[in-house]
PDB file of C-alpha atoms and ligand atoms in Angstrom:
ATOM      1  CA  MET A 789      62.163  39.561 130.480  1.00  0.00           C
ATOM      2  CA  SER A 790      65.559  40.086 132.045  1.00  0.00           C
ATOM      3  CA  ARG A 791      68.650  40.460 129.899  1.00  0.00           C
ATOM      4  CA  MET A 792      70.519  37.400 128.676  1.00  0.00           C
ATOM      5  CA  ARG A 793      73.882  36.884 130.353  1.00  0.00           C
ATOM      6  CA  VAL A 794      76.701  34.455 129.794  1.00  0.00           C
ATOM      7  CA  LEU A 795      78.954  32.631 132.229  1.00  0.00           C
ATOM      8  CA  THR A 796      82.258  31.527 130.699  1.00  0.00           C
ATOM      9  CA  LEU A 797      84.441  28.917 132.407  1.00  0.00           C
ATOM     10  CA  VAL A 798      88.012  28.257 131.301  1.00  0.00           C
ATOM     11  CA  GLY A 799      90.385  25.731 132.835  1.00  0.00           C
ATOM     12  CA  ALA A 800      93.610  24.030 131.872  1.00  0.00           C
ATOM     13  CA  PRO A 801      91.982  21.579 131.765  1.00  0.00           C
ATOM     14  CA  LEU A 802      88.310  22.255 132.604  1.00  0.00           C
ATOM     15  CA  ALA A 803      86.889  19.205 134.426  1.00  0.00           C
ATOM     16  CA  PRO A 804      83.562  17.917 133.026  1.00  0.00           C
ATOM     17  CA  GLU A 805      81.913  18.430 136.457  1.00  0.00           C
ATOM     18  CA  ALA A 806      82.836  22.115 136.552  1.00  0.00           C
ATOM     19  CA  ALA A 807      80.079  23.254 134.184  1.00  0.00           C
ATOM     20  CA  LEU A 808      77.517  21.054 135.975  1.00  0.00           C
ATOM     21  CA  GLU A 809      78.498  22.477 139.340  1.00  0.00           C
ATOM     22  CA  ALA A 810      78.352  26.069 138.084  1.00  0.00           C
ATOM     23  CA  ALA A 811      74.989  25.407 136.411  1.00  0.00           C
ATOM     24  CA  SER A 812      73.413  23.997 139.567  1.00  0.00           C
ATOM     25  CA  PHE A 813      74.798  26.924 141.579  1.00  0.00           C
ATOM     26  CA  LEU A 814      73.221  29.386 139.127  1.00  0.00           C
ATOM     27  CA  ARG A 815      69.885  27.554 139.355  1.00  0.00           C
ATOM     28  CA  ALA A 816      70.046  27.602 143.150  1.00  0.00           C
ATOM     29  CA  GLN A 817      70.539  31.383 142.920  1.00  0.00           C
ATOM     30  CA  GLY A 818      67.297  31.694 140.953  1.00  0.00           C
ATOM     31  CA  ALA A 819      68.743  31.925 137.440  1.00  0.00           C
ATOM     32  CA  GLU A 820      67.106  30.268 134.451  1.00  0.00           C
ATOM     33  CA  LEU A 821      69.554  28.418 132.232  1.00  0.00           C
ATOM     34  CA  GLU A 822      69.005  28.946 128.508  1.00  0.00           C
ATOM     35  CA  ALA A 823      71.838  27.112 126.742  1.00  0.00           C
ATOM     36  CA  GLN A 824      75.260  25.584 127.179  1.00  0.00           C
ATOM     37  CA  ARG A 825      77.968  25.621 124.531  1.00  0.00           C
ATOM     38  CA  GLU A 826      81.430  24.121 124.399  1.00  0.00           C
ATOM     39  CA  LEU A 827      83.961  26.700 123.170  1.00  0.00           C
ATOM     40  CA  SER A 828      86.979  24.414 123.359  1.00  0.00           C
ATOM     41  CA  GLU A 829      86.890  20.737 124.299  1.00  0.00           C
ATOM     42  CA  GLY A 830      87.985  20.072 127.875  1.00  0.00           C
ATOM     43  CA  GLU A 831      88.945  23.725 128.202  1.00  0.00           C
ATOM     44  CA  ALA A 832      86.185  26.332 127.814  1.00  0.00           C
ATOM     45  CA  GLU A 833      82.380  26.410 128.198  1.00  0.00           C
ATOM     46  CA  ASP A 834      79.671  29.055 127.875  1.00  0.00           C
ATOM     47  CA  ILE A 835      76.457  28.902 129.915  1.00  0.00           C
ATOM     48  CA  LEU A 836      73.718  31.337 128.873  1.00  0.00           C
ATOM     49  CA  PHE A 837      71.219  32.329 131.564  1.00  0.00           C
ATOM     50  CA  GLN A 838      68.656  34.888 132.670  1.00  0.00           C
ATOM     51  CA  GLY A 839      67.681  36.173 136.109  1.00  0.00           C
ATOM     52  CA  GLY A 840      69.456  35.423 139.370  1.00  0.00           C
ATOM     53  CA  PRO A 841      71.662  37.880 141.281  1.00  0.00           C
ATOM     54  CA  GLU A 842      72.203  41.130 139.386  1.00  0.00           C
ATOM     55  CA  ASP A 843      75.853  41.750 140.296  1.00  0.00           C
ATOM     56  CA  ASP A 844      77.929  39.961 137.619  1.00  0.00           C
ATOM     57  CA  ARG A 845      81.212  40.491 139.393  1.00  0.00           C
ATOM     58  CA  ALA A 846      80.029  39.172 142.786  1.00  0.00           C
ATOM     59  CA  LEU A 847      78.378  36.187 141.104  1.00  0.00           C
ATOM     60  CA  ALA A 848      81.596  35.403 139.225  1.00  0.00           C
ATOM     61  CA  GLU A 849      83.560  35.575 142.511  1.00  0.00           C
ATOM     62  CA  ALA A 850      81.141  33.111 144.129  1.00  0.00           C
ATOM     63  CA  ILE A 851      81.569  30.649 141.246  1.00  0.00           C
ATOM     64  CA  ARG A 852      85.354  31.117 141.308  1.00  0.00           C
ATOM     65  CA  ALA A 853      85.308  30.125 144.993  1.00  0.00           C
ATOM     66  CA  LEU A 854      83.467  26.903 144.029  1.00  0.00           C
ATOM     67  CA  LEU A 855      85.856  26.009 141.211  1.00  0.00           C
ATOM     68  CA  PRO A 856      89.519  26.418 142.170  1.00  0.00           C
ATOM     69  CA  GLY A 857      91.854  26.757 139.194  1.00  0.00           C
ATOM     70  CA  VAL A 858      89.057  27.868 136.844  1.00  0.00           C
ATOM     71  CA  ASP A 859      88.855  31.331 135.269  1.00  0.00           C
ATOM     72  CA  VAL A 860      85.314  32.709 135.363  1.00  0.00           C
ATOM     73  CA  ALA A 861      83.599  35.625 133.615  1.00  0.00           C
ATOM     74  CA  ILE A 862      79.979  36.796 133.678  1.00  0.00           C
ATOM     75  CA  GLN A 863      78.701  39.504 131.348  1.00  0.00           C
ATOM     76  CA  PRO A 864      75.739  40.426 129.128  1.00  0.00           C
ATOM     77  CA  VAL A 865      75.674  38.388 125.910  1.00  0.00           C
ATOM     78  CA  GLU A 866      74.994  41.470 123.853  1.00  0.00           C
ATOM     79  CA  GLY A 867      78.194  43.317 122.977  1.00  0.00           C
ATOM     80  CA  ARG A 868      80.589  40.707 124.388  1.00  0.00           C
ATOM     81  CA  ARG A 869      82.694  40.684 121.225  1.00  0.00           C
ATOM     82  CA  LYS A 870      85.000  43.723 121.311  1.00  0.00           C
ATOM     83  CA  ARG A 871      86.147  45.951 118.458  1.00  0.00           C
ATOM     84  CA  LEU A 872      89.295  47.378 120.022  1.00  0.00           C
ATOM     85  CA  LEU A 873      92.156  45.739 121.911  1.00  0.00           C
ATOM     86  CA  ALA A 874      94.483  47.801 124.116  1.00  0.00           C
ATOM     87  CA  ALA A 875      97.185  45.554 125.558  1.00  0.00           C
ATOM     88  CA  ASP A 876     100.018  46.078 128.004  1.00  0.00           C
ATOM     89  CA  MET A 877     103.347  44.515 127.002  1.00  0.00           C
ATOM     90  CA  ASP A 878     105.572  43.636 129.982  1.00  0.00           C
ATOM     91  CA  SER A 879     104.336  40.593 131.946  1.00  0.00           C
ATOM     92  CA  THR A 880     101.241  40.588 129.711  1.00  0.00           C
ATOM     93  CA  MET A 881     102.058  40.087 125.999  1.00  0.00           C
ATOM     94  CA  VAL A 882     105.619  39.067 126.907  1.00  0.00           C
ATOM     95  CA  THR A 883     106.880  37.271 130.000  1.00  0.00           C
ATOM     96  CA  GLY A 884     109.015  39.451 132.255  1.00  0.00           C
ATOM     97  CA  GLU A 885     109.805  43.172 132.315  1.00  0.00           C
ATOM     98  CA  THR A 886     111.981  44.696 129.595  1.00  0.00           C
ATOM     99  CA  ILE A 887     113.465  47.270 131.978  1.00  0.00           C
ATOM    100  CA  ASP A 888     114.671  44.413 134.182  1.00  0.00           C
ATOM    101  CA  GLU A 889     116.247  42.787 131.115  1.00  0.00           C
ATOM    102  CA  LEU A 890     117.998  46.060 130.306  1.00  0.00           C
ATOM    103  CA  ALA A 891     119.259  46.322 133.871  1.00  0.00           C
ATOM    104  CA  GLU A 892     120.403  42.720 133.780  1.00  0.00           C
ATOM    105  CA  ALA A 893     122.465  43.525 130.709  1.00  0.00           C
ATOM    106  CA  ALA A 894     123.890  46.559 132.546  1.00  0.00           C
ATOM    107  CA  GLY A 895     124.845  44.457 135.577  1.00  0.00           C
ATOM    108  CA  VAL A 896     122.444  46.305 137.896  1.00  0.00           C
ATOM    109  CA  GLY A 897     119.654  43.719 137.738  1.00  0.00           C
ATOM    110  CA  PRO A 898     118.808  43.226 141.435  1.00  0.00           C
ATOM    111  CA  GLN A 899     118.675  46.964 142.271  1.00  0.00           C
ATOM    112  CA  VAL A 900     116.355  47.671 139.346  1.00  0.00           C
ATOM    113  CA  ALA A 901     114.141  44.590 139.806  1.00  0.00           C
ATOM    114  CA  ALA A 902     113.369  45.617 143.401  1.00  0.00           C
ATOM    115  CA  ILE A 903     112.155  49.047 142.218  1.00  0.00           C
ATOM    116  CA  THR A 904     110.131  47.417 139.412  1.00  0.00           C
ATOM    117  CA  GLN A 905     108.310  45.144 141.845  1.00  0.00           C
ATOM    118  CA  ALA A 906     107.437  48.050 144.160  1.00  0.00           C
ATOM    119  CA  ALA A 907     106.264  50.159 141.213  1.00  0.00           C
ATOM    120  CA  MET A 908     104.089  47.360 139.816  1.00  0.00           C
ATOM    121  CA  ARG A 909     102.451  46.924 143.209  1.00  0.00           C
ATOM    122  CA  GLY A 910     101.549  50.623 143.087  1.00  0.00           C
ATOM    123  CA  GLU A 911     103.798  51.553 146.012  1.00  0.00           C
ATOM    124  CA  LEU A 912     105.845  54.064 144.005  1.00  0.00           C
ATOM    125  CA  ASP A 913     104.907  56.851 141.658  1.00  0.00           C
ATOM    126  CA  PHE A 914     105.296  55.426 138.134  1.00  0.00           C
ATOM    127  CA  GLU A 915     107.289  58.356 136.769  1.00  0.00           C
ATOM    128  CA  GLN A 916     109.729  58.502 139.706  1.00  0.00           C
ATOM    129  CA  ALA A 917     110.194  54.760 139.661  1.00  0.00           C
ATOM    130  CA  LEU A 918     110.979  54.796 135.951  1.00  0.00           C
ATOM    131  CA  ASP A 919     113.455  57.664 136.285  1.00  0.00           C
ATOM    132  CA  SER A 920     115.338  56.068 139.147  1.00  0.00           C
ATOM    133  CA  ARG A 921     115.632  52.804 137.215  1.00  0.00           C
ATOM    134  CA  LEU A 922     116.708  54.540 134.018  1.00  0.00           C
ATOM    135  CA  ALA A 923     119.435  56.408 135.870  1.00  0.00           C
ATOM    136  CA  GLN A 924     120.989  52.994 136.528  1.00  0.00           C
ATOM    137  CA  ILE A 925     121.365  52.205 132.820  1.00  0.00           C
ATOM    138  CA  ARG A 926     122.978  55.509 131.834  1.00  0.00           C
ATOM    139  CA  GLY A 927     125.873  55.088 129.416  1.00  0.00           C
ATOM    140  CA  LEU A 928     124.863  51.684 128.050  1.00  0.00           C
ATOM    141  CA  PRO A 929     125.333  51.245 124.285  1.00  0.00           C
ATOM    142  CA  GLU A 930     121.992  51.587 122.461  1.00  0.00           C
ATOM    143  CA  ALA A 931     122.634  48.212 120.790  1.00  0.00           C
ATOM    144  CA  ILE A 932     121.586  46.736 124.125  1.00  0.00           C
ATOM    145  CA  LEU A 933     117.962  47.422 123.104  1.00  0.00           C
ATOM    146  CA  GLN A 934     118.330  44.931 120.256  1.00  0.00           C
ATOM    147  CA  GLN A 935     119.663  42.330 122.703  1.00  0.00           C
ATOM    148  CA  VAL A 936     116.594  42.902 124.858  1.00  0.00           C
ATOM    149  CA  SER A 937     114.340  42.517 121.778  1.00  0.00           C
ATOM    150  CA  ASP A 938     116.060  39.268 120.873  1.00  0.00           C
ATOM    151  CA  ARG A 939     115.361  37.903 124.332  1.00  0.00           C
ATOM    152  CA  LEU A 940     111.637  38.756 124.439  1.00  0.00           C
ATOM    153  CA  VAL A 941     109.517  35.708 125.165  1.00  0.00           C
ATOM    154  CA  LEU A 942     105.916  35.984 123.964  1.00  0.00           C
ATOM    155  CA  SER A 943     103.269  34.956 126.487  1.00  0.00           C
ATOM    156  CA  PRO A 944     101.276  31.804 125.746  1.00  0.00           C
ATOM    157  CA  GLY A 945      98.211  32.708 123.672  1.00  0.00           C
ATOM    158  CA  ALA A 946      99.470  36.188 122.706  1.00  0.00           C
ATOM    159  CA  ARG A 947      99.654  35.332 119.018  1.00  0.00           C
ATOM    160  CA  GLU A 948      96.163  33.823 119.032  1.00  0.00           C
ATOM    161  CA  LEU A 949      94.717  36.806 120.907  1.00  0.00           C
ATOM    162  CA  VAL A 950      95.918  39.421 118.438  1.00  0.00           C
ATOM    163  CA  ALA A 951      95.314  37.316 115.300  1.00  0.00           C
ATOM    164  CA  THR A 952      91.775  36.328 116.325  1.00  0.00           C
ATOM    165  CA  MET A 953      90.682  39.811 117.335  1.00  0.00           C
ATOM    166  CA  ARG A 954      92.000  41.181 114.018  1.00  0.00           C
ATOM    167  CA  TRP A 955      90.239  38.359 112.191  1.00  0.00           C
ATOM    168  CA  GLY A 956      87.060  39.353 114.068  1.00  0.00           C
ATOM    169  CA  GLY A 957      87.443  42.943 112.835  1.00  0.00           C
ATOM    170  CA  ALA A 958      88.964  44.597 115.919  1.00  0.00           C
ATOM    171  CA  PHE A 959      91.725  47.220 115.908  1.00  0.00           C
ATOM    172  CA  THR A 960      94.707  46.143 118.017  1.00  0.00           C
ATOM    173  CA  MET A 961      97.188  48.339 119.867  1.00  0.00           C
ATOM    174  CA  LEU A 962     100.073  47.733 122.213  1.00  0.00           C
ATOM    175  CA  VAL A 963     100.330  50.416 124.922  1.00  0.00           C
ATOM    176  CA  SER A 964     103.464  49.963 126.955  1.00  0.00           C
ATOM    177  CA  GLY A 965     105.270  51.698 129.790  1.00  0.00           C
ATOM    178  CA  GLY A 966     108.320  49.866 128.365  1.00  0.00           C
ATOM    179  CA  PHE A 967     110.414  51.073 125.442  1.00  0.00           C
ATOM    180  CA  HIS A 968     110.277  51.568 121.719  1.00  0.00           C
ATOM    181  CA  GLY A 969     112.689  49.121 120.146  1.00  0.00           C
ATOM    182  CA  PRO A 970     111.622  46.034 122.096  1.00  0.00           C
ATOM    183  CA  ALA A 971     107.972  47.203 121.992  1.00  0.00           C
ATOM    184  CA  ASP A 972     108.094  47.671 118.188  1.00  0.00           C
ATOM    185  CA  ASP A 973     109.616  44.239 117.850  1.00  0.00           C
ATOM    186  CA  CYS A 974     106.920  42.685 120.047  1.00  0.00           C
ATOM    187  CA  GLY A 975     104.229  44.574 118.105  1.00  0.00           C
ATOM    188  CA  ARG A 976     105.581  43.370 114.769  1.00  0.00           C
ATOM    189  CA  ARG A 977     105.865  39.751 115.881  1.00  0.00           C
ATOM    190  CA  LEU A 978     102.312  39.704 117.227  1.00  0.00           C
ATOM    191  CA  GLY A 979     100.721  41.787 114.448  1.00  0.00           C
ATOM    192  CA  PHE A 980      99.598  44.815 116.490  1.00  0.00           C
ATOM    193  CA  GLU A 981      98.464  47.683 114.270  1.00  0.00           C
ATOM    194  CA  LEU A 982      99.722  50.420 116.592  1.00  0.00           C
ATOM    195  CA  VAL A 983     102.494  50.514 119.201  1.00  0.00           C
ATOM    196  CA  ARG A 984     102.949  53.216 121.833  1.00  0.00           C
ATOM    197  CA  ALA A 985     105.759  53.044 124.370  1.00  0.00           C
ATOM    198  CA  ASN A 986     108.415  55.246 125.963  1.00  0.00           C
ATOM    199  CA  ARG A 987     111.373  56.401 123.918  1.00  0.00           C
ATOM    200  CA  LEU A 988     114.848  56.271 125.463  1.00  0.00           C
ATOM    201  CA  ILE A 989     117.057  59.266 124.721  1.00  0.00           C
ATOM    202  CA  ARG A 990     120.445  58.491 123.108  1.00  0.00           C
ATOM    203  CA  GLU A 991     123.616  60.468 122.667  1.00  0.00           C
ATOM    204  CA  GLU A 992     126.372  59.152 120.427  1.00  0.00           C
ATOM    205  CA  ASP A 993     124.987  55.603 120.425  1.00  0.00           C
ATOM    206  CA  LYS A 994     124.674  55.546 124.207  1.00  0.00           C
ATOM    207  CA  LEU A 995     121.576  55.646 126.378  1.00  0.00           C
ATOM    208  CA  THR A 996     121.491  58.801 128.497  1.00  0.00           C
ATOM    209  CA  GLY A 997     119.418  57.246 131.264  1.00  0.00           C
ATOM    210  CA  ALA A 998     116.422  59.455 130.387  1.00  0.00           C
ATOM    211  CA  ALA A 999     113.200  58.968 128.452  1.00  0.00           C
ATOM    212  CA  GLU A1000     111.270  61.416 126.269  1.00  0.00           C
ATOM    213  CA  ARG A1001     108.291  63.173 127.862  1.00  0.00           C
ATOM    214  CA  PRO A1002     105.414  62.692 128.210  1.00  0.00           C
ATOM    215  CA  LEU A1003     105.860  59.173 129.576  1.00  0.00           C
ATOM    216  CA  VAL A1004     103.278  56.491 128.835  1.00  0.00           C
ATOM    217  CA  THR A1005     101.600  56.520 132.252  1.00  0.00           C
ATOM    218  CA  GLY A1006      98.296  54.958 133.268  1.00  0.00           C
ATOM    219  CA  ASP A1007      96.470  58.140 132.256  1.00  0.00           C
ATOM    220  CA  VAL A1008      98.169  58.118 128.854  1.00  0.00           C
ATOM    221  CA  LYS A1009      97.144  54.489 128.291  1.00  0.00           C
ATOM    222  CA  LEU A1010      93.569  55.474 129.119  1.00  0.00           C
ATOM    223  CA  ALA A1011      93.715  58.495 126.785  1.00  0.00           C
ATOM    224  CA  LEU A1012      95.040  56.294 123.947  1.00  0.00           C
ATOM    225  CA  LEU A1013      92.180  53.842 124.440  1.00  0.00           C
ATOM    226  CA  ARG A1014      89.594  56.650 124.455  1.00  0.00           C
ATOM    227  CA  GLU A1015      91.072  58.363 121.380  1.00  0.00           C
ATOM    228  CA  ARG A1016      91.164  55.179 119.365  1.00  0.00           C
ATOM    229  CA  ALA A1017      87.626  54.196 120.396  1.00  0.00           C
ATOM    230  CA  GLU A1018      86.412  57.601 119.289  1.00  0.00           C
ATOM    231  CA  ALA A1019      88.248  57.287 115.954  1.00  0.00           C
ATOM    232  CA  LEU A1020      86.514  53.918 115.452  1.00  0.00           C
ATOM    233  CA  GLY A1021      83.146  55.446 116.338  1.00  0.00           C
ATOM    234  CA  ILE A1022      82.633  53.151 119.324  1.00  0.00           C
ATOM    235  CA  GLY A1023      82.339  53.695 123.077  1.00  0.00           C
ATOM    236  CA  PRO A1024      84.883  52.331 125.580  1.00  0.00           C
ATOM    237  CA  GLU A1025      82.381  49.584 126.477  1.00  0.00           C
ATOM    238  CA  ALA A1026      83.142  48.058 123.044  1.00  0.00           C
ATOM    239  CA  ALA A1027      86.855  47.864 123.903  1.00  0.00           C
ATOM    240  CA  MET A1028      88.915  45.207 125.621  1.00  0.00           C
ATOM    241  CA  ALA A1029      91.940  46.166 127.714  1.00  0.00           C
ATOM    242  CA  ILE A1030      94.374  43.767 129.356  1.00  0.00           C
ATOM    243  CA  GLY A1031      97.317  44.243 131.706  1.00  0.00           C
ATOM    244  CA  ASP A1032      98.901  43.275 134.993  1.00  0.00           C
ATOM    245  CA  GLY A1033     100.262  46.473 136.590  1.00  0.00           C
ATOM    246  CA  SER A1034      98.994  49.537 138.453  1.00  0.00           C
ATOM    247  CA  ASN A1035      99.454  51.723 135.383  1.00  0.00           C
ATOM    248  CA  ASP A1036      96.945  49.517 133.550  1.00  0.00           C
ATOM    249  CA  ILE A1037      94.142  50.163 136.055  1.00  0.00           C
ATOM    250  CA  PRO A1038      92.617  53.274 134.381  1.00  0.00           C
ATOM    251  CA  MET A1039      92.254  51.553 130.982  1.00  0.00           C
ATOM    252  CA  LEU A1040      91.037  48.296 132.574  1.00  0.00           C
ATOM    253  CA  GLN A1041      88.302  50.201 134.394  1.00  0.00           C
ATOM    254  CA  ALA A1042      87.237  52.163 131.311  1.00  0.00           C
ATOM    255  CA  ALA A1043      87.009  49.215 128.914  1.00  0.00           C
ATOM    256  CA  GLY A1044      83.855  47.082 128.643  1.00  0.00           C
ATOM    257  CA  LEU A1045      86.085  44.022 129.011  1.00  0.00           C
ATOM    258  CA  GLY A1046      88.962  45.072 131.285  1.00  0.00           C
ATOM    259  CA  ILE A1047      91.000  42.002 132.206  1.00  0.00           C
ATOM    260  CA  ALA A1048      93.619  41.777 134.955  1.00  0.00           C
ATOM    261  CA  TYR A1049      96.088  39.198 133.614  1.00  0.00           C
ATOM    262  CA  HIS A1050      98.045  37.215 136.249  1.00  0.00           C
ATOM    263  CA  ALA A1051      98.032  40.608 137.921  1.00  0.00           C
ATOM    264  CA  LYS A1052      99.464  42.269 140.992  1.00  0.00           C
ATOM    265  CA  PRO A1053      96.857  42.290 143.834  1.00  0.00           C
ATOM    266  CA  LYS A1054      95.980  45.988 143.464  1.00  0.00           C
ATOM    267  CA  THR A1055      95.287  45.584 139.747  1.00  0.00           C
ATOM    268  CA  ARG A1056      93.419  42.322 140.254  1.00  0.00           C
ATOM    269  CA  ALA A1057      91.129  44.011 142.810  1.00  0.00           C
ATOM    270  CA  ALA A1058      90.469  47.006 140.554  1.00  0.00           C
ATOM    271  CA  ALA A1059      89.483  45.132 137.380  1.00  0.00           C
ATOM    272  CA  ARG A1060      86.055  43.656 136.670  1.00  0.00           C
ATOM    273  CA  PHE A1061      87.480  40.634 134.825  1.00  0.00           C
ATOM    274  CA  ALA A1062      90.530  38.476 135.445  1.00  0.00           C
ATOM    275  CA  ILE A1063      92.662  35.689 134.043  1.00  0.00           C
ATOM    276  CA  ASP A1064      94.429  34.066 137.003  1.00  0.00           C
ATOM    277  CA  HIS A1065      95.092  30.492 135.902  1.00  0.00           C
ATOM    278  CA  THR A1066      95.014  30.181 132.122  1.00  0.00           C
ATOM    279  CA  ASP A1067      96.661  31.856 129.122  1.00  0.00           C
ATOM    280  CA  LEU A1068      95.752  34.817 126.916  1.00  0.00           C
ATOM    281  CA  ARG A1069      93.404  32.732 124.722  1.00  0.00           C
ATOM    282  CA  THR A1070      90.948  32.960 127.636  1.00  0.00           C
ATOM    283  CA  ALA A1071      90.323  36.599 126.662  1.00  0.00           C
ATOM    284  CA  LEU A1072      88.973  35.219 123.358  1.00  0.00           C
ATOM    285  CA  PHE A1073      86.747  32.637 125.062  1.00  0.00           C
ATOM    286  CA  TYR A1074      85.321  35.451 127.246  1.00  0.00           C
ATOM    287  CA  GLN A1075      84.275  37.116 123.973  1.00  0.00           C
ATOM    288  CA  GLY A1076      82.618  33.934 122.702  1.00  0.00           C
ATOM    289  CA  TYR A1077      85.254  32.967 120.131  1.00  0.00           C
ATOM    290  CA  ASP A1078      85.629  29.175 119.941  1.00  0.00           C
ATOM    291  CA  ALA A1079      88.529  26.848 119.126  1.00  0.00           C
ATOM    292  CA  GLU A1080      87.556  26.750 115.430  1.00  0.00           C
ATOM    293  CA  ASP A1081      87.618  30.546 115.227  1.00  0.00           C
ATOM    294  CA  LEU A1082      91.118  30.568 116.713  1.00  0.00           C
ATOM    295  CA  ALA A1083      92.355  27.950 114.243  1.00  0.00           C
ATOM    296  CA  GLU A1084      90.845  29.819 111.301  1.00  0.00           C
ATOM    297  CA  ALA A1085      92.234  33.167 112.455  1.00  0.00           C
ATOM    298  CA  LEU A1086      95.746  31.755 112.860  1.00  0.00           C
ATOM    299  CA  GLY A1087      95.526  29.934 109.541  1.00  0.00           C
ATOM    300  CA  GLY A1088      94.503  33.187 107.901  1.00  0.00           C
ATOM    301  CA  ALA A1089      97.412  35.025 109.507  1.00  0.00           C
ATOM    302  CA  ALA A1090     100.004  32.461 108.392  1.00  0.00           C
TER     303      ALA A1090
HETATM  304 MG1   MG B2442     102.871  44.961 132.642  1.00  0.00          MG
END
């Protein structure tokens, strides 16, 4: 007996033929199909199977190539539901980058945005890139952080993701290379139980253009995930991590369900799972939650 695996397809919308096409591809590869289940009508389907090619990631890539516009995940059925969520904030839980918003407010938007893009692609050292951007906002009134908070736009599905994982018994934390203030506000609005971000240093109500050390780097995000997993008495394979940037790669690779979310190419290539076309609710479908679970979890949170 080989282990039971599950293929999850998510589209916006998911065409009825997509599941049929994926199923016949799996069969042609020597897999035995065990069951099919609709997770969300016209949107998400699970196909349970055994056998076939062993490499989940390569198999998922092959199915992705067959079904343009569809997000695809393959994983063992056992343990697919995760007990810890570690989420990036900028361009993941919220649209856009808070440091760019800060720079915009300071009138140095274009200079800072160019450095952000290079840093997110992994072309610059994270710490250096952050320092050179922060130097540009030196002397701004600290009240600007509240303006940035007020302008945060939550990503589609962010609320559902956090509420449903909490409803399912998971611990949720926001781990951000952005800043306390906006990050706390995002955490509160989405219901995260823990928020870690960088802290901007102030003097007489003005930002000094520096941040407290140590910075929340990729290694710090990974350490936070490991520490929290240990405190929960679980291994990293029982955790989900999600993010889009280079500094998310270590935690994405450590987590059992590490998802590159509309990610930069380097991050997308490094992660075992991806969401390229759909919203954050797809991370719930990958874990086998269905539309009814989402509705109940949100109802419970209201
Ligand atoms: Mg990000």
